[in-house]
């Protein structure tokens, strides 16, 4: 981004963000590819909350096809959505603190992010760009083992043994261990920031947006909730299995940077709660994670060796893809940054006719001007990082 | 949202706006209405303010170009006599009749008070790409409309600052139109002699990797009655 500021001394008169420097025309690229080949592009939109983006895209296709993922796949999706939310908020918290001059927060947050990225890696093979959700379910079931650290120049056998201690069981065991310890880590973050005099001086009453104004400016997600409006798609328009889970929606009081910080901290605790419930359910309920509808999902490799029809399905799926019935659909998820929506128009072909990505950061960034007018330059940094903007999705 | 709630909303809309709604349909549990482009401002302010609707949030505005709607790159029917082609040339086309204007602006509205969504579409003729800006009703429209202008060339009357937003400074054309090539018209590189970045015509040949195919799938069609036996 290039931010053009008009100043009077050190006071901001007008802020004009020039965006588009990361514009890759994802929406146009998607129009030239079969549906499944664009899932990977979704990861690259908001590259710190990858699986949530995939979720919206996959939901849009499923709605048009009139199919629904198996219940176990939906629980897995919700669990990973919440892991992603924690990932995103940790990144935001670390970067926000770093922008305001608190270096150590960044290091602490990235320590925990590392564990969660290992979960990504265990389940999909990639640490960031997972391409794990597919129309009709998820790519594969949760693995029974975790990748292990190997001894190296930097870590001897003894150290590696300790590092691998919580990686002896399945992925679920590893996540269970993480959610057990994570609330204490959040307490640690709060000890560093919540009552910190400098932190409060930098964030309280900075970039205030009133509730009515927040609605007019199209705010969603934590930005809207920090302004005092309890609106969360997971509660108001539940998708996947959110209606079966227990969690609360934190709401801020003042709509300033400090409220946004508090809301996100509490959201991490709630996500932790959701992940816990998902683990419990997933342990008890084995089952398929992908529909057996082979017009859309690939048949298993084993069956393909002996079954002609499975072979044909596989060939057609990977050379041509599947055709999606004519129509249009808008699917939205409660993304860590706000409402992330996919508007999909299909003309009955194997590629989307038009794909529009409704990115929350894009909307939030457009209010930067209003948020920073009359503030000092240093407050622009505080406001900008409190928006939680990622340019992968602003520029698309 | 429940289907019954949707049809109630549809009825309310139709009683309130009457003939101004040229089409209304419920598909995949979502309600879409089509309105004439010159009535956008009037209808949208009613949708925002009136107690029956209260659409207090504008979630999204986007342009759509229907130029190649229903046009495929690979013929799959009636190929018995000719055999399949490789689908790399774009000469072979068949078209679903698209009788409506080429461009459209689509608004996605959300009411946080009544917890419902609505999609509003206004078609625009290719020769008159002008529509009223809704920025006075929902300030969030600012960047959305700039984006639609940038990518599709749709002009929004009353927008205070209609500049390009996503493309390069000095960009020519509207890249998301269907007749704009995917690889664009110009490419940039650093010229060591001139010591600056230079723009040159693109040297990539556009090609189709997976041809677009439209297949008639009986699962998604209404059942066709069998012809009477003779």
Coordinates of C-alpha atoms in Angstrom, one line a residue:
Chain A
X1 CA 0.0 0.0 0.0
X2 CA 1.0 3.5 -0.6
X3 CA -0.6 5.9 1.9
X4 CA -0.8 9.5 1.0
X5 CA -1.3 11.7 4.0
X6 CA -2.1 15.4 4.0
X7 CA -0.8 16.9 7.2
X8 CA -1.0 20.1 9.1
X9 CA 2.1 19.9 11.2
X10 CA 1.7 16.4 12.6
X11 CA -2.0 16.3 12.5
X12 CA -3.6 14.3 9.7
X13 CA -6.0 16.3 7.5
X14 CA -6.7 13.5 5.0
X15 CA -5.6 10.0 4.4
X16 CA -5.7 8.5 0.9
X17 CA -4.6 4.9 0.7
X18 CA -3.5 3.8 -2.8
X19 CA -4.1 0.1 -3.0
X20 CA -3.8 -2.4 -5.8
X21 CA -0.1 -3.0 -5.6
X22 CA -0.7 -6.6 -4.9
X23 CA -3.6 -6.9 -7.4
X24 CA -3.4 -10.3 -9.1
X25 CA -6.9 -10.4 -10.6
X26 CA -7.8 -13.5 -8.6
X27 CA -11.4 -13.1 -9.7
X28 CA -10.6 -13.1 -13.3
X29 CA -8.1 -15.9 -13.0
X30 CA -10.8 -18.0 -11.4
X31 CA -13.0 -17.4 -14.4
X32 CA -10.5 -19.3 -16.6
X33 CA -10.1 -22.4 -14.4
X34 CA -12.3 -25.3 -13.3
X35 CA -13.8 -24.7 -9.9
X36 CA -11.5 -26.9 -7.9
X37 CA -8.3 -25.3 -9.2
X38 CA -9.2 -22.0 -7.6
X39 CA -9.4 -23.3 -4.1
X40 CA -5.6 -22.7 -3.8
X41 CA -6.1 -19.1 -4.9
X42 CA -8.4 -18.5 -1.9
X43 CA -5.5 -19.3 0.5
X44 CA -3.5 -16.6 -1.1
X45 CA -6.2 -13.9 -0.6
X46 CA -6.0 -13.4 3.2
X47 CA -2.8 -15.3 3.7
X48 CA -3.0 -15.4 7.5
X49 CA -6.5 -17.0 7.6
X50 CA -6.3 -19.4 4.8
X51 CA -8.9 -22.0 5.6
X52 CA -11.6 -19.5 6.3
X53 CA -11.3 -18.2 2.8
X54 CA -11.5 -21.7 1.4
X55 CA -14.6 -22.3 3.5
X56 CA -16.6 -19.5 1.9
X57 CA -15.6 -20.5 -1.6
X58 CA -16.4 -24.2 -1.0
X59 CA -19.7 -23.3 0.6
X60 CA -20.7 -21.2 -2.4
X61 CA -20.0 -24.1 -4.8
X62 CA -21.8 -26.6 -2.5
X63 CA -24.9 -24.3 -2.4
X64 CA -25.1 -24.1 -6.2
X65 CA -24.6 -27.9 -6.5
X66 CA -27.1 -28.5 -3.8
X67 CA -24.8 -30.8 -1.8
X68 CA -23.7 -30.8 1.8
X69 CA -20.5 -32.0 3.3
X70 CA -20.7 -35.0 5.7
X71 CA -21.1 -34.0 9.4
X72 CA -17.6 -35.0 10.3
X73 CA -16.2 -32.9 7.6
X74 CA -18.2 -30.0 8.9
X75 CA -16.8 -30.4 12.4
X76 CA -13.3 -30.6 10.9
X77 CA -14.0 -27.4 9.0
X78 CA -15.3 -25.6 12.1
X79 CA -12.3 -26.8 14.1
X80 CA -9.9 -25.5 11.5
X81 CA -11.8 -22.3 11.0
X82 CA -11.3 -21.6 14.7
X83 CA -7.7 -22.7 14.6
X84 CA -7.4 -20.2 11.8
X85 CA -9.1 -17.5 13.8
X86 CA -6.5 -18.0 16.5
X87 CA -3.7 -17.9 14.0
X88 CA -5.1 -14.7 12.5
X89 CA -5.6 -13.0 15.8
X90 CA -2.2 -14.0 17.0
X91 CA -0.7 -12.5 13.9
X92 CA -2.8 -9.3 14.4
X93 CA -1.9 -9.0 18.0
X94 CA 1.8 -9.5 17.4
X95 CA 1.9 -7.1 14.5
X96 CA -0.3 -4.5 16.2
X97 CA 1.9 -4.6 19.3
X98 CA 5.0 -4.4 17.1
X99 CA 3.6 -1.4 15.3
X100 CA 3.0 0.3 18.6
X101 CA 6.5 -0.5 19.8
X102 CA 6.1 -3.6 21.8
X103 CA 8.6 -6.0 20.2
X104 CA 8.3 -9.0 22.6
X105 CA 4.6 -9.6 21.8
X106 CA 5.5 -10.5 18.3
X107 CA 7.9 -13.2 19.4
X108 CA 5.4 -14.7 21.8
X109 CA 2.6 -14.7 19.3
X110 CA 4.7 -16.4 16.6
X111 CA 5.8 -19.1 19.1
X112 CA 2.1 -20.2 19.3
X113 CA 1.5 -19.7 15.7
X114 CA 4.2 -22.2 15.0
X115 CA 2.3 -25.0 16.7
X116 CA -0.9 -24.2 14.8
X117 CA 0.9 -24.2 11.5
X118 CA 2.2 -27.6 12.4
X119 CA -1.5 -28.6 12.6
X120 CA -2.0 -27.2 9.1
X121 CA 1.0 -29.1 7.9
X122 CA -0.1 -32.4 9.5
X123 CA -3.5 -32.3 8.0
X124 CA -2.8 -30.9 4.5
X125 CA 1.0 -31.1 3.9
X126 CA 1.4 -27.4 3.7
X127 CA 2.1 -24.9 6.5
X128 CA 0.1 -22.1 5.0
X129 CA -1.6 -22.6 1.7
X130 CA -3.5 -25.7 2.6
X131 CA -6.1 -26.2 -0.1
X132 CA -7.7 -28.6 2.4
X133 CA -11.4 -27.9 2.0
X134 CA -13.0 -29.3 -1.1
X135 CA -16.6 -29.1 -2.4
X136 CA -18.2 -32.1 -0.7
X137 CA -16.0 -32.3 2.4
X138 CA -12.3 -32.0 3.2
X139 CA -9.4 -33.5 1.4
X140 CA -8.6 -36.3 3.9
X141 CA -9.4 -37.3 7.5
X142 CA -7.3 -36.1 10.4
X143 CA -3.9 -38.0 10.5
X144 CA -3.0 -40.4 13.3
X145 CA 0.4 -39.0 13.8
X146 CA 2.2 -35.7 14.0
X147 CA 5.4 -34.8 12.1
X148 CA 8.4 -35.0 14.5
X149 CA 11.4 -32.8 14.9
X150 CA 14.7 -34.3 13.8
X151 CA 18.1 -33.8 15.6
X152 CA 20.2 -31.2 13.8
X153 CA 23.1 -28.8 14.2
X154 CA 21.0 -26.6 16.5
X155 CA 19.1 -29.2 18.5
X156 CA 20.6 -32.3 19.9
X157 CA 18.8 -35.6 20.6
X158 CA 17.8 -34.6 24.1
X159 CA 16.3 -31.3 23.1
X160 CA 14.5 -32.9 20.2
X161 CA 13.1 -35.5 22.5
X162 CA 11.6 -32.8 24.7
X163 CA 10.3 -30.9 21.7
X164 CA 8.5 -34.0 20.4
X165 CA 6.9 -34.8 23.7
X166 CA 3.4 -33.5 22.7
X167 CA 3.7 -34.9 19.2
X168 CA 3.6 -38.6 20.1
X169 CA -0.1 -39.1 19.6
X170 CA -2.5 -38.1 16.8
X171 CA -3.2 -34.6 15.5
X172 CA -6.2 -34.4 17.8
X173 CA -4.0 -35.2 20.8
X174 CA -1.7 -32.4 19.7
X175 CA -4.5 -29.9 19.3
X176 CA -6.0 -31.0 22.6
X177 CA -2.7 -30.4 24.3
X178 CA -2.5 -27.0 22.6
X179 CA -6.0 -25.8 23.7
X180 CA -5.2 -27.0 27.2
X181 CA -2.3 -24.6 27.5
X182 CA -3.3 -21.8 25.3
X183 CA -5.6 -19.9 27.8
X184 CA -2.6 -19.5 30.0
X185 CA -0.6 -18.0 27.1
X186 CA -3.4 -15.5 26.5
X187 CA -3.2 -14.5 30.1
X188 CA 0.5 -13.9 29.5
X189 CA -0.2 -11.7 26.6
X190 CA -2.7 -9.8 28.6
X191 CA -0.2 -9.3 31.5
X192 CA 2.0 -7.6 29.0
X193 CA -0.6 -5.4 27.4
X194 CA -4.0 -5.0 28.9
X195 CA -3.1 -2.8 31.8
X196 CA 0.1 -1.6 30.3
X197 CA 0.2 2.2 30.6
X198 CA 2.0 2.8 27.4
X199 CA -0.2 0.4 25.4
X200 CA -3.3 2.2 26.7
X201 CA -1.9 5.6 25.9
X202 CA -1.3 4.4 22.3
X203 CA -4.7 2.8 21.8
X204 CA -7.5 4.2 24.1
X205 CA -9.7 6.7 22.3
X206 CA -7.7 6.3 19.1
X207 CA -9.6 5.8 15.8
X208 CA -13.1 5.8 17.4
X209 CA -16.0 4.7 15.3
X210 CA -19.5 5.0 16.7
X211 CA -21.9 2.0 16.3
X212 CA -24.2 3.7 13.7
X213 CA -21.3 4.9 11.7
X214 CA -19.7 1.4 11.8
X215 CA -22.8 0.0 10.2
X216 CA -22.8 2.7 7.5
X217 CA -19.2 2.1 6.8
X218 CA -19.9 -1.5 6.2
X219 CA -17.9 -2.8 9.2
X220 CA -18.3 -6.5 10.0
X221 CA -16.6 -8.9 12.4
X222 CA -14.4 -7.7 15.3
X223 CA -14.4 -4.1 14.0
X224 CA -18.2 -4.0 14.2
X225 CA -18.3 -5.8 17.5
X226 CA -15.7 -3.5 19.0
X227 CA -18.1 -0.6 18.2
X228 CA -20.7 -2.3 20.4
X229 CA -22.9 -4.2 17.9
X230 CA -23.3 -7.9 18.7
X231 CA -23.4 -9.2 15.1
X232 CA -21.7 -12.5 14.3
X233 CA -22.6 -14.7 11.4
X234 CA -21.7 -17.8 13.4
X235 CA -24.7 -16.9 15.7
X236 CA -27.1 -14.9 13.5
X237 CA -26.8 -16.9 10.3
X238 CA -25.1 -20.1 11.4
X239 CA -23.3 -22.3 8.8
X240 CA -21.6 -25.6 9.1
X241 CA -22.2 -26.8 12.7
X242 CA -21.9 -23.6 14.6
X243 CA -25.4 -23.9 15.8
X244 CA -24.4 -27.0 17.8
X245 CA -21.6 -25.4 19.6
X246 CA -21.4 -23.2 22.7
X247 CA -19.6 -20.0 22.5
X248 CA -20.1 -16.3 23.3
X249 CA -19.8 -13.2 21.2
X250 CA -17.6 -10.5 22.9
X251 CA -18.7 -6.9 22.3
X252 CA -16.6 -3.8 22.8
X253 CA -17.7 -0.6 24.4
X254 CA -15.9 2.3 22.8
X255 CA -15.1 1.4 19.2
X256 CA -11.5 2.5 19.6
X257 CA -8.3 0.6 19.0
X258 CA -8.2 -0.6 22.6
X259 CA -11.7 -2.1 22.3
X260 CA -10.7 -3.9 19.1
X261 CA -7.7 -5.4 20.9
X262 CA -9.9 -6.6 23.8
X263 CA -12.5 -8.1 21.5
X264 CA -9.9 -10.1 19.6
X265 CA -8.3 -11.3 22.8
X266 CA -11.7 -12.6 24.0
X267 CA -12.4 -14.1 20.6
X268 CA -9.3 -16.2 20.9
X269 CA -10.6 -17.6 24.2
X270 CA -13.9 -18.4 22.6
X271 CA -12.3 -20.0 19.6
X272 CA -10.3 -22.1 22.0
X273 CA -13.6 -23.2 23.6
X274 CA -15.0 -24.1 20.2
X275 CA -11.9 -26.1 19.2
X276 CA -12.2 -28.1 22.5
X277 CA -15.8 -29.0 21.7
X278 CA -14.9 -30.1 18.2
X279 CA -12.1 -32.3 19.5
X280 CA -14.5 -34.0 21.8
X281 CA -17.0 -34.6 19.1
X282 CA -14.4 -35.7 16.5
X283 CA -12.9 -38.3 18.9
X284 CA -16.3 -39.9 19.4
X285 CA -17.7 -39.8 15.9
X286 CA -15.6 -41.4 13.1
X287 CA -17.1 -41.3 9.6
X288 CA -16.6 -40.2 6.1
X289 CA -15.1 -36.7 5.5
X290 CA -16.0 -36.6 1.8
X291 CA -19.2 -37.2 -0.1
X292 CA -19.3 -40.3 -2.2
X293 CA -20.9 -38.2 -5.0
X294 CA -18.2 -39.0 -7.6
X295 CA -19.4 -36.4 -10.1
X296 CA -17.9 -33.9 -7.8
X297 CA -15.4 -35.7 -5.5
X298 CA -12.7 -38.0 -6.7
X299 CA -13.1 -41.8 -6.1
X300 CA -10.5 -43.5 -3.9
X301 CA -7.3 -44.6 -5.7
X302 CA -7.9 -48.2 -4.7
X303 CA -11.4 -48.5 -6.2
X304 CA -10.0 -46.8 -9.4
X305 CA -7.7 -49.8 -10.0
X306 CA -10.6 -52.2 -10.5
X307 CA -13.7 -50.1 -11.3
X308 CA -14.2 -48.7 -14.8
X309 CA -16.7 -46.2 -13.7
X310 CA -14.5 -44.8 -11.0
X311 CA -11.7 -44.5 -13.5
X312 CA -13.9 -42.5 -15.8
X313 CA -15.0 -40.3 -13.0
X314 CA -11.5 -39.6 -12.0
X315 CA -10.4 -38.8 -15.6
X316 CA -13.3 -36.5 -16.2
X317 CA -12.8 -34.7 -12.8
X318 CA -9.2 -34.0 -13.3
X319 CA -9.3 -33.1 -17.0
X320 CA -12.5 -31.2 -17.2
X321 CA -13.8 -30.7 -13.7
X322 CA -17.5 -30.7 -12.9
X323 CA -20.2 -28.5 -14.3
X324 CA -22.2 -26.5 -11.8
X325 CA -25.8 -25.7 -12.6
X326 CA -26.7 -22.3 -13.8
X327 CA -27.5 -19.8 -11.1
X328 CA -25.9 -17.4 -8.7
X329 CA -25.2 -17.6 -5.0
X330 CA -23.6 -15.5 -2.2
X331 CA -21.9 -17.5 0.6
X332 CA -20.5 -15.6 3.6
X333 CA -18.5 -16.8 6.5
X334 CA -17.5 -15.1 9.7
X335 CA -13.9 -14.7 8.8
X336 CA -11.5 -13.6 11.5
X337 CA -11.5 -10.1 10.0
X338 CA -15.2 -9.8 9.3
X339 CA -17.7 -11.0 6.8
X340 CA -15.9 -12.8 3.9
X341 CA -18.2 -13.5 1.1
X342 CA -18.0 -15.2 -2.2
X343 CA -20.5 -14.2 -4.9
X344 CA -20.6 -16.8 -7.6
X345 CA -22.4 -16.7 -10.9
X346 CA -22.4 -19.9 -12.9
X347 CA -23.7 -20.3 -16.5
X348 CA -23.7 -24.1 -16.2
X349 CA -20.1 -24.5 -17.2
X350 CA -17.1 -26.2 -15.5
X351 CA -15.7 -22.8 -14.6
X352 CA -17.3 -19.9 -12.6
X353 CA -18.7 -17.2 -14.9
X354 CA -18.1 -14.5 -12.4
X355 CA -16.5 -14.7 -9.0
X356 CA -16.6 -11.7 -6.7
X357 CA -14.7 -11.8 -3.4
X358 CA -16.1 -9.6 -0.7
X359 CA -13.1 -8.9 1.4
X360 CA -13.6 -7.4 4.9
X361 CA -10.2 -5.7 5.0
X362 CA -11.0 -3.8 1.8
X363 CA -14.0 -2.3 3.4
X364 CA -12.3 -1.6 6.7
X365 CA -9.3 0.0 5.0
X366 CA -11.6 2.4 3.1
X367 CA -12.6 3.9 6.4
X368 CA -9.0 4.7 7.4
X369 CA -9.5 8.3 6.2
X370 CA -12.4 8.8 8.6
X371 CA -10.7 7.0 11.4
X372 CA -7.5 9.0 11.4
X373 CA -8.6 12.5 10.5
X374 CA -7.5 14.9 13.3
X375 CA -5.2 12.3 14.8
X376 CA -1.4 12.5 14.9
X377 CA 0.8 10.5 12.5
X378 CA 1.7 8.0 15.1
X379 CA -2.0 7.2 15.6
X380 CA -2.4 6.3 11.9
X381 CA -0.1 3.4 12.5
X382 CA -2.1 2.4 15.6
X383 CA -5.4 2.6 13.7
X384 CA -4.1 0.9 10.6
X385 CA -2.8 -2.1 12.5
X386 CA -6.0 -2.3 14.6
X387 CA -8.0 -2.7 11.4
X388 CA -6.1 -6.0 10.9
X389 CA -5.6 -5.5 7.2
X390 CA -3.9 -8.0 4.9
X391 CA -3.2 -6.8 1.4
X392 CA -3.6 -10.2 -0.2
X393 CA -7.4 -9.7 0.2
X394 CA -7.6 -6.0 -0.1
X395 CA -6.0 -6.1 -3.5
X396 CA -7.2 -9.6 -4.5
Chain B
X1 CA -33.0 -17.8 6.0
X2 CA -36.3 -19.7 5.8
X3 CA -38.0 -19.9 2.4
X4 CA -41.3 -18.6 4.0
X5 CA -39.5 -15.5 5.3
X6 CA -38.0 -15.0 1.8
X7 CA -41.3 -15.2 0.1
X8 CA -42.9 -12.8 2.6
X9 CA -40.0 -10.3 1.8
X10 CA -40.6 -10.8 -1.9
X11 CA -44.3 -10.1 -1.5
X12 CA -43.6 -7.0 0.6
X13 CA -41.1 -5.8 -2.0
X14 CA -43.6 -6.4 -4.8
X15 CA -46.4 -4.6 -3.1
X16 CA -44.2 -1.7 -2.2
X17 CA -42.4 -1.2 -5.6
X18 CA -44.9 -2.8 -8.0
X19 CA -43.7 -2.6 -11.6
X20 CA -40.4 -1.2 -10.6
X21 CA -39.3 -4.7 -9.9
X22 CA -38.8 -6.2 -13.3
X23 CA -38.0 -9.6 -12.0
X24 CA -37.7 -11.4 -8.6
X25 CA -36.5 -14.9 -8.0
X26 CA -35.6 -17.1 -5.1
X27 CA -32.7 -19.4 -5.8
X28 CA -30.5 -21.4 -3.4
X29 CA -32.4 -19.7 -0.5
X30 CA -31.5 -16.3 -1.7
X31 CA -33.8 -13.6 -3.0
X32 CA -32.8 -11.5 -6.1
X33 CA -34.6 -8.6 -7.5
X34 CA -34.0 -6.8 -10.7
X35 CA -34.7 -3.1 -11.0
X36 CA -34.3 -0.5 -13.7
X37 CA -31.0 1.3 -13.5
X38 CA -32.5 4.8 -13.3
X39 CA -34.5 3.9 -10.2
X40 CA -31.6 2.7 -8.1
X41 CA -31.3 5.7 -5.9
X42 CA -35.1 5.8 -5.1
X43 CA -35.5 2.1 -4.4
X44 CA -32.3 1.8 -2.4
X45 CA -33.1 4.6 -0.1
X46 CA -36.5 3.0 0.5
X47 CA -34.8 -0.3 1.2
X48 CA -32.5 1.3 3.6
X49 CA -34.9 3.5 5.5
X50 CA -38.4 1.9 5.5
X51 CA -39.4 -0.1 8.5
X52 CA -40.4 -3.1 6.4
X53 CA -36.9 -3.6 5.0
X54 CA -34.2 -1.8 7.1
X55 CA -31.3 -2.9 5.0
X56 CA -28.8 -0.9 7.0
X57 CA -25.7 -2.5 5.6
X58 CA -24.4 -2.6 2.0
X59 CA -22.3 -5.7 2.0
X60 CA -21.0 -5.6 -1.6
X61 CA -21.3 -3.8 -4.9
X62 CA -19.9 -5.4 -8.0
X63 CA -20.1 -5.2 -11.8
X64 CA -20.9 -8.1 -14.0
X65 CA -20.2 -8.4 -17.7
X66 CA -22.5 -10.9 -19.4
X67 CA -20.8 -10.7 -22.8
X68 CA -19.9 -14.4 -23.0
X69 CA -22.6 -15.8 -20.8
X70 CA -23.4 -19.3 -21.9
X71 CA -20.6 -19.4 -24.5
X72 CA -18.4 -22.5 -24.3
X73 CA -15.1 -23.3 -25.8
X74 CA -15.7 -26.9 -26.4
X75 CA -18.7 -28.5 -28.2
X76 CA -19.8 -31.6 -26.5
X77 CA -23.1 -32.2 -28.3
X78 CA -23.6 -32.9 -32.0
X79 CA -20.0 -33.9 -32.5
X80 CA -20.8 -37.4 -33.7
X81 CA -20.1 -36.5 -37.3
X82 CA -17.2 -34.3 -36.8
X83 CA -15.4 -35.7 -33.8
X84 CA -14.1 -33.7 -30.9
X85 CA -11.8 -30.8 -31.5
X86 CA -9.0 -30.1 -29.0
X87 CA -10.8 -27.1 -27.5
X88 CA -7.9 -24.7 -27.9
X89 CA -9.5 -22.5 -30.6
X90 CA -12.2 -20.2 -29.6
X91 CA -14.0 -20.4 -33.0
X92 CA -16.5 -23.0 -32.0
X93 CA -19.2 -21.5 -29.9
X94 CA -22.8 -22.0 -29.0
X95 CA -24.8 -19.6 -27.1
X96 CA -27.6 -19.6 -24.6
X97 CA -29.8 -16.7 -25.6
X98 CA -28.8 -13.7 -23.5
X99 CA -31.4 -11.1 -24.3
X100 CA -30.7 -8.8 -21.4
X101 CA -28.2 -5.9 -21.5
X102 CA -24.5 -6.6 -21.3
X103 CA -23.6 -5.1 -18.0
X104 CA -25.1 -5.2 -14.6
X105 CA -24.4 -3.8 -11.2
X106 CA -25.2 -6.1 -8.3
X107 CA -25.8 -4.9 -4.8
X108 CA -25.8 -7.2 -1.8
X109 CA -27.8 -5.8 1.1
X110 CA -27.9 -7.0 4.7
X111 CA -30.3 -6.0 7.5
X112 CA -28.7 -6.6 10.8
X113 CA -32.0 -5.6 12.4
X114 CA -34.2 -8.1 10.6
X115 CA -31.4 -10.6 9.9
X116 CA -32.1 -10.9 6.2
X117 CA -30.2 -10.5 2.9
X118 CA -31.3 -9.2 -0.5
X119 CA -29.5 -9.1 -3.8
X120 CA -30.4 -6.2 -6.1
X121 CA -29.4 -6.2 -9.7
X122 CA -29.6 -3.3 -12.2
X123 CA -28.8 -3.9 -15.8
X124 CA -26.9 -1.4 -17.8
X125 CA -26.8 -1.0 -21.5
X126 CA -23.3 -1.0 -23.1
X127 CA -23.8 2.4 -24.7
X128 CA -24.9 4.1 -21.5
X129 CA -22.8 2.8 -18.6
X130 CA -24.2 5.4 -16.1
X131 CA -25.9 4.7 -12.8
X132 CA -26.6 6.7 -9.7
X133 CA -24.1 6.3 -6.9
X134 CA -25.5 5.0 -3.6
X135 CA -22.8 6.6 -1.6
X136 CA -25.2 9.0 0.1
X137 CA -27.3 6.0 1.4
X138 CA -24.4 3.8 2.4
X139 CA -21.0 5.5 2.6
X140 CA -19.3 2.1 2.2
X141 CA -20.1 2.2 -1.5
X142 CA -17.2 4.6 -2.0
X143 CA -14.5 2.0 -2.8
X144 CA -16.8 -0.6 -4.2
X145 CA -18.0 1.8 -6.8
X146 CA -14.5 2.9 -7.6
X147 CA -13.6 -0.8 -8.1
X148 CA -16.6 -1.4 -10.4
X149 CA -15.5 1.7 -12.4
X150 CA -11.9 0.5 -12.5
X151 CA -12.6 -3.0 -13.6
X152 CA -15.7 -2.6 -15.7
X153 CA -15.8 1.1 -16.7
X154 CA -19.2 1.7 -15.1
X155 CA -19.8 5.3 -14.2
X156 CA -21.4 6.3 -10.9
X157 CA -23.2 9.6 -11.0
X158 CA -22.7 11.6 -7.8
X159 CA -19.6 9.8 -6.7
X160 CA -17.3 12.4 -5.3
X161 CA -14.0 10.8 -6.2
X162 CA -14.4 8.2 -9.0
X163 CA -10.7 7.3 -9.6
X164 CA -9.2 3.9 -10.5
X165 CA -8.4 1.9 -7.4
X166 CA -6.8 -1.5 -8.1
X167 CA -5.0 -1.1 -11.4
X168 CA -1.7 0.7 -12.1
X169 CA -1.4 4.5 -12.5
X170 CA -2.1 5.3 -16.1
X171 CA -3.7 2.0 -16.8
X172 CA -5.7 1.8 -20.1
X173 CA -8.9 -0.3 -20.4
X174 CA -11.2 -2.1 -18.0
X175 CA -9.5 -5.5 -17.2
X176 CA -12.5 -7.5 -15.9
X177 CA -14.5 -7.1 -19.1
X178 CA -14.8 -10.4 -20.9
X179 CA -13.2 -9.0 -24.0
X180 CA -10.1 -7.9 -22.1
X181 CA -7.4 -10.7 -22.4
X182 CA -6.3 -12.5 -19.2
X183 CA -2.7 -11.6 -19.8
X184 CA -3.4 -8.0 -20.4
X185 CA -2.0 -5.7 -23.1
X186 CA 1.3 -4.4 -21.6
X187 CA 4.1 -5.9 -19.5
X188 CA 6.8 -4.1 -17.5
X189 CA 10.5 -4.7 -17.0
X190 CA 13.5 -2.8 -15.8
X191 CA 15.6 -1.5 -18.7
X192 CA 19.2 -1.4 -17.6
X193 CA 20.2 1.1 -20.4
X194 CA 17.4 3.5 -19.8
X195 CA 17.7 3.0 -16.1
X196 CA 14.0 2.9 -15.6
X197 CA 11.0 0.6 -15.8
X198 CA 9.6 0.3 -19.3
X199 CA 6.2 -0.8 -20.6
X200 CA 6.1 -3.1 -23.6
X201 CA 3.4 -5.0 -25.4
X202 CA 2.8 -8.4 -23.9
X203 CA 4.6 -11.3 -25.5
X204 CA 2.6 -14.1 -24.0
X205 CA 0.2 -15.9 -26.3
X206 CA -3.1 -16.3 -24.6
X207 CA -4.1 -20.0 -24.5
X208 CA -6.8 -22.1 -23.0
X209 CA -5.6 -24.8 -20.6
X210 CA -8.9 -26.4 -19.7
X211 CA -11.7 -25.5 -22.2
X212 CA -14.9 -24.2 -20.8
X213 CA -17.6 -26.8 -21.2
X214 CA -21.3 -26.5 -20.6
X215 CA -23.0 -29.9 -20.2
X216 CA -26.7 -30.5 -19.9
X217 CA -27.0 -32.5 -16.7
X218 CA -30.3 -34.2 -16.2
X219 CA -29.9 -34.1 -12.4
X220 CA -30.3 -30.4 -12.4
X221 CA -33.1 -30.2 -14.9
X222 CA -36.8 -30.3 -14.3
X223 CA -38.1 -33.8 -15.4
X224 CA -39.2 -33.8 -19.0
X225 CA -42.4 -35.7 -19.7
X226 CA -42.0 -38.7 -22.0
X227 CA -43.4 -38.3 -25.5
X228 CA -46.7 -40.2 -26.0
X229 CA -46.3 -43.7 -27.3
X230 CA -47.4 -44.2 -30.9

